PDB file of C-alpha atoms in Angstrom:
ATOM      1  CA  MET A   1     -10.066   4.895  18.560  1.00 45.00           C
ATOM      2  CA  ASP A   2     -10.245   7.893  16.208  1.00 43.00           C
ATOM      3  CA  SER A   3      -7.145   9.965  15.696  1.00 42.00           C
ATOM      4  CA  PRO A   4      -7.204  13.753  15.878  1.00 41.00           C
ATOM      5  CA  LYS A   5      -8.891  15.391  12.904  1.00 39.00           C
ATOM      6  CA  GLN A   6      -6.598  16.685  10.213  1.00 39.00           C
ATOM      7  CA  LYS A   7      -7.003  20.257   9.062  1.00 36.00           C
ATOM      8  CA  PRO A   8      -8.529  20.239   5.585  1.00 35.00           C
ATOM      9  CA  LYS A   9      -6.139  21.365   2.893  1.00 38.00           C
ATOM     10  CA  GLN A  10      -7.075  24.078   0.452  1.00 35.00           C
ATOM     11  CA  GLY A  11      -8.736  23.000  -2.742  1.00 37.00           C
ATOM     12  CA  GLY A  12     -10.296  19.909  -1.154  1.00 40.00           C
ATOM     13  CA  ALA A  13      -7.032  17.985  -1.252  1.00 43.00           C
ATOM     14  CA  SER A  14      -7.056  14.441   0.011  1.00 41.00           C
ATOM     15  CA  PRO A  15      -6.028  13.617   3.576  1.00 43.00           C
ATOM     16  CA  ILE A  16      -4.003  10.766   2.073  1.00 42.00           C
ATOM     17  CA  PRO A  17      -0.404  11.883   1.482  1.00 43.00           C
ATOM     18  CA  TYR A  18       2.170  10.644  -0.975  1.00 39.00           C
ATOM     19  CA  PRO A  19       4.622   8.216   0.627  1.00 41.00           C
ATOM     20  CA  LYS A  20       7.746   9.802   2.065  1.00 40.00           C
ATOM     21  CA  PHE A  21      11.145   8.507   1.044  1.00 37.00           C
ATOM     22  CA  SER A  22      14.535   9.675   2.231  1.00 39.00           C
ATOM     23  CA  LYS A  23      16.388  12.244   0.130  1.00 36.00           C
ATOM     24  CA  GLY A  24      18.403  10.760  -2.669  1.00 38.00           C
ATOM     25  CA  GLY A  25      16.831   7.352  -2.113  1.00 38.00           C
ATOM     26  CA  LYS A  26      19.342   6.604   0.643  1.00 38.00           C
ATOM     27  CA  ALA A  27      18.372   4.299   3.451  1.00 39.00           C
ATOM     28  CA  ASP A  28      18.231   5.571   6.994  1.00 42.00           C
ATOM     29  CA  PRO A  29      21.180   3.921   8.787  1.00 45.00           C
ATOM     30  CA  LYS A  30      19.247   4.095  12.083  1.00 46.00           C
ATOM     31  CA  ALA A  31      16.300   2.157  10.684  1.00 43.00           C
ATOM     32  CA  LYS A  32      15.341  -0.923  12.692  1.00 47.00           C
ATOM     33  CA  SER A  33      14.354  -2.971   9.651  1.00 44.00           C
ATOM     34  CA  GLN A  34      17.058  -4.386   7.421  1.00 48.00           C
ATOM     35  CA  GLY A  35      14.695  -4.670   4.484  1.00 52.00           C
ATOM     36  CA  ILE A  36      13.551  -7.856   2.844  1.00 59.00           C
ATOM     37  CA  LYS A  37      14.460  -9.820  -0.224  1.00 68.00           C
ATOM     38  CA  ILE A  38      11.523  -9.992  -2.587  1.00 73.00           C
ATOM     39  CA  THR A  39      10.854 -13.307  -4.306  1.00 79.00           C
ATOM     40  CA  HIS A  40       9.941 -13.660  -7.957  1.00 82.00           C
ATOM     41  CA  GLU A  41       6.579 -15.069  -6.858  1.00 84.00           C
ATOM     42  CA  GLU A  42       5.855 -11.886  -4.839  1.00 81.00           C
ATOM     43  CA  VAL A  43       6.809  -9.711  -7.818  1.00 85.00           C
ATOM     44  CA  GLU A  44       4.457 -11.737 -10.018  1.00 88.00           C
ATOM     45  CA  ALA A  45       1.650 -11.303  -7.467  1.00 86.00           C
ATOM     46  CA  ALA A  46       2.246  -7.543  -7.312  1.00 86.00           C
ATOM     47  CA  PHE A  47       2.280  -7.343 -11.110  1.00 90.00           C
ATOM     48  CA  ALA A  48      -0.951  -9.346 -11.331  1.00 90.00           C
ATOM     49  CA  PHE A  49      -2.607  -6.933  -8.882  1.00 88.00           C
ATOM     50  CA  PHE A  50      -2.015  -4.092 -11.348  1.00 90.00           C
ATOM     51  CA  ASP A  51      -2.577  -6.159 -14.494  1.00 91.00           C
ATOM     52  CA  VAL A  52      -6.299  -6.623 -13.891  1.00 83.00           C
ATOM     53  CA  GLN A  53      -7.008  -7.456 -17.533  1.00 87.00           C
ATOM     54  CA  GLY A  54      -4.259 -10.090 -17.634  1.00 91.00           C
ATOM     55  CA  LYS A  55      -2.529  -8.559 -20.674  1.00 93.00           C
ATOM     56  CA  GLY A  56       0.977  -9.185 -19.336  1.00 95.00           C
ATOM     57  CA  VAL A  57       1.937  -5.567 -19.996  1.00 95.00           C
ATOM     58  CA  LEU A  58       1.288  -2.619 -17.695  1.00 94.00           C
ATOM     59  CA  ARG A  59       0.308   0.829 -18.866  1.00 93.00           C
ATOM     60  CA  PRO A  60       0.039   4.004 -16.765  1.00 93.00           C
ATOM     61  CA  LYS A  61      -3.759   3.687 -16.781  1.00 91.00           C
ATOM     62  CA  ASP A  62      -3.432   0.274 -15.072  1.00 91.00           C
ATOM     63  CA  LEU A  63      -1.542   1.861 -12.190  1.00 90.00           C
ATOM     64  CA  LYS A  64      -4.053   4.672 -11.997  1.00 91.00           C
ATOM     65  CA  ALA A  65      -6.958   2.204 -11.814  1.00 89.00           C
ATOM     66  CA  ARG A  66      -5.448   0.572  -8.719  1.00 88.00           C
ATOM     67  CA  LEU A  67      -3.644   3.474  -7.043  1.00 88.00           C
ATOM     68  CA  GLY A  68      -6.240   6.169  -7.675  1.00 87.00           C
ATOM     69  CA  ALA A  69      -8.093   5.330  -4.444  1.00 82.00           C
ATOM     70  CA  PHE A  70      -4.923   5.854  -2.436  1.00 83.00           C
ATOM     71  CA  TYR A  71      -3.385   8.753  -4.368  1.00 84.00           C
ATOM     72  CA  PRO A  72      -6.212  10.693  -6.059  1.00 85.00           C
ATOM     73  CA  GLN A  73      -4.006  13.771  -6.483  1.00 87.00           C
ATOM     74  CA  MET A  74      -1.426  11.894  -8.569  1.00 89.00           C
ATOM     75  CA  THR A  75      -1.242  13.240 -12.110  1.00 91.00           C
ATOM     76  CA  ASN A  76      -1.214  11.314 -15.386  1.00 92.00           C
ATOM     77  CA  LYS A  77       2.338  12.573 -15.908  1.00 92.00           C
ATOM     78  CA  GLU A  78       3.405  10.920 -12.640  1.00 91.00           C
ATOM     79  CA  TYR A  79       1.812   7.628 -13.685  1.00 91.00           C
ATOM     80  CA  ARG A  80       3.637   7.853 -17.044  1.00 90.00           C
ATOM     81  CA  PHE A  81       6.886   8.444 -15.140  1.00 90.00           C
ATOM     82  CA  LEU A  82       6.348   5.250 -13.135  1.00 88.00           C
ATOM     83  CA  ILE A  83       5.566   3.202 -16.255  1.00 90.00           C
ATOM     84  CA  SER A  84       7.882   4.801 -18.769  1.00 84.00           C
ATOM     85  CA  GLU A  85       8.661   1.713 -20.840  1.00 87.00           C
ATOM     86  CA  PRO A  86       6.211   0.785 -23.606  1.00 88.00           C
ATOM     87  CA  ASN A  87       6.416  -2.932 -22.732  1.00 91.00           C
ATOM     88  CA  PHE A  88       6.474  -2.932 -18.940  1.00 94.00           C
ATOM     89  CA  THR A  89       6.230  -6.639 -18.097  1.00 94.00           C
ATOM     90  CA  VAL A  90       6.686  -8.686 -14.945  1.00 93.00           C
ATOM     91  CA  ASP A  91      10.314  -9.186 -15.998  1.00 91.00           C
ATOM     92  CA  THR A  92      10.776  -5.403 -16.218  1.00 90.00           C
ATOM     93  CA  LEU A  93       9.451  -5.055 -12.689  1.00 88.00           C
ATOM     94  CA  TRP A  94      11.634  -7.930 -11.467  1.00 86.00           C
ATOM     95  CA  ASN A  95      14.753  -6.354 -12.983  1.00 84.00           C
ATOM     96  CA  LEU A  96      13.966  -3.014 -11.357  1.00 81.00           C
ATOM     97  CA  LEU A  97      13.497  -4.575  -7.939  1.00 77.00           C
ATOM     98  CA  ASP A  98      16.231  -7.199  -8.157  1.00 71.00           C
ATOM     99  CA  ASN A  99      18.928  -4.733  -9.135  1.00 63.00           C
ATOM    100  CA  ASN A 100      18.073  -1.943  -6.743  1.00 62.00           C
ATOM    101  CA  THR A 101      20.476  -0.905  -4.036  1.00 55.00           C
ATOM    102  CA  ILE A 102      17.892   0.008  -1.437  1.00 57.00           C
ATOM    103  CA  SER A 103      18.604  -1.464   1.947  1.00 60.00           C
ATOM    104  CA  ASN A 104      16.752  -0.993   5.199  1.00 63.00           C
ATOM    105  CA  PHE A 105      13.535  -0.774   3.190  1.00 68.00           C
ATOM    106  CA  ASP A 106      10.392  -2.106   4.773  1.00 77.00           C
ATOM    107  CA  PRO A 107       7.575  -2.167   2.184  1.00 76.00           C
ATOM    108  CA  VAL A 108       4.906  -2.934   4.798  1.00 83.00           C
ATOM    109  CA  LYS A 109       5.963   0.078   6.865  1.00 86.00           C
ATOM    110  CA  GLU A 110       5.914   2.251   3.728  1.00 82.00           C
ATOM    111  CA  ALA A 111       2.409   0.983   2.862  1.00 85.00           C
ATOM    112  CA  PHE A 112       1.296   1.646   6.441  1.00 89.00           C
ATOM    113  CA  LYS A 113       2.293   5.322   6.033  1.00 89.00           C
ATOM    114  CA  VAL A 114      -0.644   5.751   3.655  1.00 88.00           C
ATOM    115  CA  TYR A 115      -2.990   4.900   6.518  1.00 91.00           C
ATOM    116  CA  ASP A 116      -0.952   6.776   9.163  1.00 92.00           C
ATOM    117  CA  PRO A 117      -0.081  10.124   7.543  1.00 90.00           C
ATOM    118  CA  GLN A 118       0.554  11.854  10.895  1.00 92.00           C
ATOM    119  CA  ASP A 119       3.049   9.131  11.922  1.00 93.00           C
ATOM    120  CA  THR A 120       1.165   8.339  15.133  1.00 95.00           C
ATOM    121  CA  GLY A 121       1.862   4.613  14.908  1.00 94.00           C
ATOM    122  CA  TYR A 122      -1.814   3.848  14.289  1.00 95.00           C
ATOM    123  CA  VAL A 123      -4.184   3.864  11.322  1.00 94.00           C
ATOM    124  CA  ASP A 124      -6.012   7.169  10.992  1.00 93.00           C
ATOM    125  CA  CYS A 125      -9.707   6.264  10.932  1.00 92.00           C
ATOM    126  CA  ASP A 126     -10.626   9.202   8.686  1.00 92.00           C
ATOM    127  CA  VAL A 127      -8.032   8.132   6.133  1.00 91.00           C
ATOM    128  CA  LEU A 128      -9.209   4.510   6.311  1.00 91.00           C
ATOM    129  CA  LYS A 129     -12.797   5.628   5.816  1.00 92.00           C
ATOM    130  CA  THR A 130     -11.772   7.748   2.801  1.00 90.00           C
ATOM    131  CA  ILE A 131      -9.819   4.891   1.225  1.00 88.00           C
ATOM    132  CA  MET A 132     -12.669   2.421   1.715  1.00 89.00           C
ATOM    133  CA  SER A 133     -15.071   4.868   0.074  1.00 88.00           C
ATOM    134  CA  ARG A 134     -12.738   5.458  -2.872  1.00 85.00           C
ATOM    135  CA  MET A 135     -12.334   1.719  -3.338  1.00 84.00           C
ATOM    136  CA  GLY A 136     -16.068   1.465  -3.884  1.00 85.00           C
ATOM    137  CA  TYR A 137     -17.248   0.281  -0.469  1.00 87.00           C
ATOM    138  CA  GLY A 138     -19.431   3.362  -0.022  1.00 89.00           C
ATOM    139  CA  ASP A 139     -19.684   5.500   3.066  1.00 90.00           C
ATOM    140  CA  MET A 140     -18.570   3.534   6.096  1.00 90.00           C
ATOM    141  CA  THR A 141     -20.772   3.932   9.165  1.00 92.00           C
ATOM    142  CA  LYS A 142     -19.346   4.147  12.669  1.00 92.00           C
ATOM    143  CA  GLU A 143     -20.412   0.529  13.183  1.00 94.00           C
ATOM    144  CA  ASP A 144     -18.712  -0.556   9.935  1.00 92.00           C
ATOM    145  CA  MET A 145     -15.500   1.118  11.069  1.00 92.00           C
ATOM    146  CA  GLU A 146     -15.670  -0.548  14.481  1.00 92.00           C
ATOM    147  CA  VAL A 147     -16.049  -3.990  12.860  1.00 92.00           C
ATOM    148  CA  LEU A 148     -13.183  -3.282  10.471  1.00 90.00           C
ATOM    149  CA  ILE A 149     -10.911  -2.153  13.293  1.00 92.00           C
ATOM    150  CA  ARG A 150     -11.855  -5.050  15.589  1.00 91.00           C
ATOM    151  CA  THR A 151     -11.105  -7.458  12.760  1.00 90.00           C
ATOM    152  CA  ALA A 152      -7.629  -6.034  12.108  1.00 90.00           C
ATOM    153  CA  ASP A 153      -6.767  -5.205  15.740  1.00 91.00           C
ATOM    154  CA  VAL A 154      -4.704  -8.243  16.680  1.00 86.00           C
ATOM    155  CA  ASP A 155      -3.572  -6.969  20.104  1.00 89.00           C
ATOM    156  CA  GLY A 156      -7.057  -5.775  21.132  1.00 91.00           C
ATOM    157  CA  ASP A 157      -6.159  -2.184  22.017  1.00 94.00           C
ATOM    158  CA  GLY A 158      -8.915  -0.715  19.813  1.00 93.00           C
ATOM    159  CA  ARG A 159      -6.507   0.637  17.188  1.00 94.00           C
ATOM    160  CA  ILE A 160      -4.648  -0.741  14.187  1.00 95.00           C
ATOM    161  CA  SER A 161      -0.899  -0.482  14.729  1.00 95.00           C
ATOM    162  CA  LEU A 162       1.909  -1.340  12.327  1.00 93.00           C
ATOM    163  CA  ASP A 163       2.225  -4.733  14.033  1.00 91.00           C
ATOM    164  CA  ASP A 164      -1.531  -5.322  13.595  1.00 91.00           C
ATOM    165  CA  PHE A 165      -1.163  -4.320   9.935  1.00 89.00           C
ATOM    166  CA  ARG A 166       1.714  -6.797   9.497  1.00 86.00           C
ATOM    167  CA  GLY A 167      -0.336  -9.506  11.199  1.00 85.00           C
ATOM    168  CA  MET A 168      -3.227  -8.869   8.853  1.00 81.00           C
ATOM    169  CA  LEU A 169      -0.963  -9.194   5.804  1.00 75.00           C
ATOM    170  CA  ASN A 170       0.644 -12.375   7.156  1.00 71.00           C
ATOM    171  CA  PHE A 171      -2.806 -13.800   7.882  1.00 60.00           C
ATOM    172  CA  ASN A 172      -3.820 -13.120   4.271  1.00 53.00           C
ATOM    173  CA  LYS A 173      -0.665 -14.861   3.007  1.00 55.00           C
ATOM    174  CA  GLN A 174      -1.390 -17.876   5.198  1.00 56.00           C
ATOM    175  CA  ALA A 175      -5.029 -17.984   4.034  1.00 52.00           C
ATOM    176  CA  GLU A 176      -3.934 -17.839   0.383  1.00 56.00           C
ATOM    177  CA  ALA A 177      -1.430 -20.647   0.978  1.00 55.00           C
ATOM    178  CA  LEU A 178      -4.156 -22.798   2.539  1.00 58.00           C
ATOM    179  CA  GLU A 179      -6.502 -22.074  -0.370  1.00 61.00           C
ATOM    180  CA  SER A 180      -3.905 -23.134  -2.909  1.00 58.00           C
ATOM    181  CA  VAL A 181      -3.289 -26.375  -1.002  1.00 58.00           C
ATOM    182  CA  GLU A 182      -7.034 -27.120  -0.787  1.00 60.00           C
ATOM    183  CA  VAL A 183      -7.563 -26.460  -4.515  1.00 55.00           C
ATOM    184  CA  LYS A 184      -4.859 -28.968  -5.556  1.00 54.00           C
TER     185      LYS A 184
END
């Protein structure tokens, strides 16, 4: 279930790496995924995730509040680079994503890389434990980790693969859709 231990980096650096993108932002022509078209509703949901105070405008500190658990080594300068416009709204985000020329981009696979920094095809349990701790869930016991993995392990092999990860995200979308129908 556990992946091989990573060698600690000097200076106590995090085992969670920055995401890796191809040079020059070009898509890999051999990639299996053809990317996805993002809907305005999905962009609004992503924006709302970062806009925790509901101000309608994102600031670098908003990104840091949400991404800090995943990328603790990211600097304030990097956050300012990501949110460089003074009035970064949902429409700003939509325009950035709608007009991009990225193809063969799979956002779920890119998100999965955070949990699988060694590119093994499975979530690294140490990384998952670190992320859960940084998100405020405290130190995860071995039993906690086993429950978490069993819950997300759709195919029952004792590990969380990319397909399991996708299934978990699709399950959450379906649950949210059911909730919205029940509320109405």
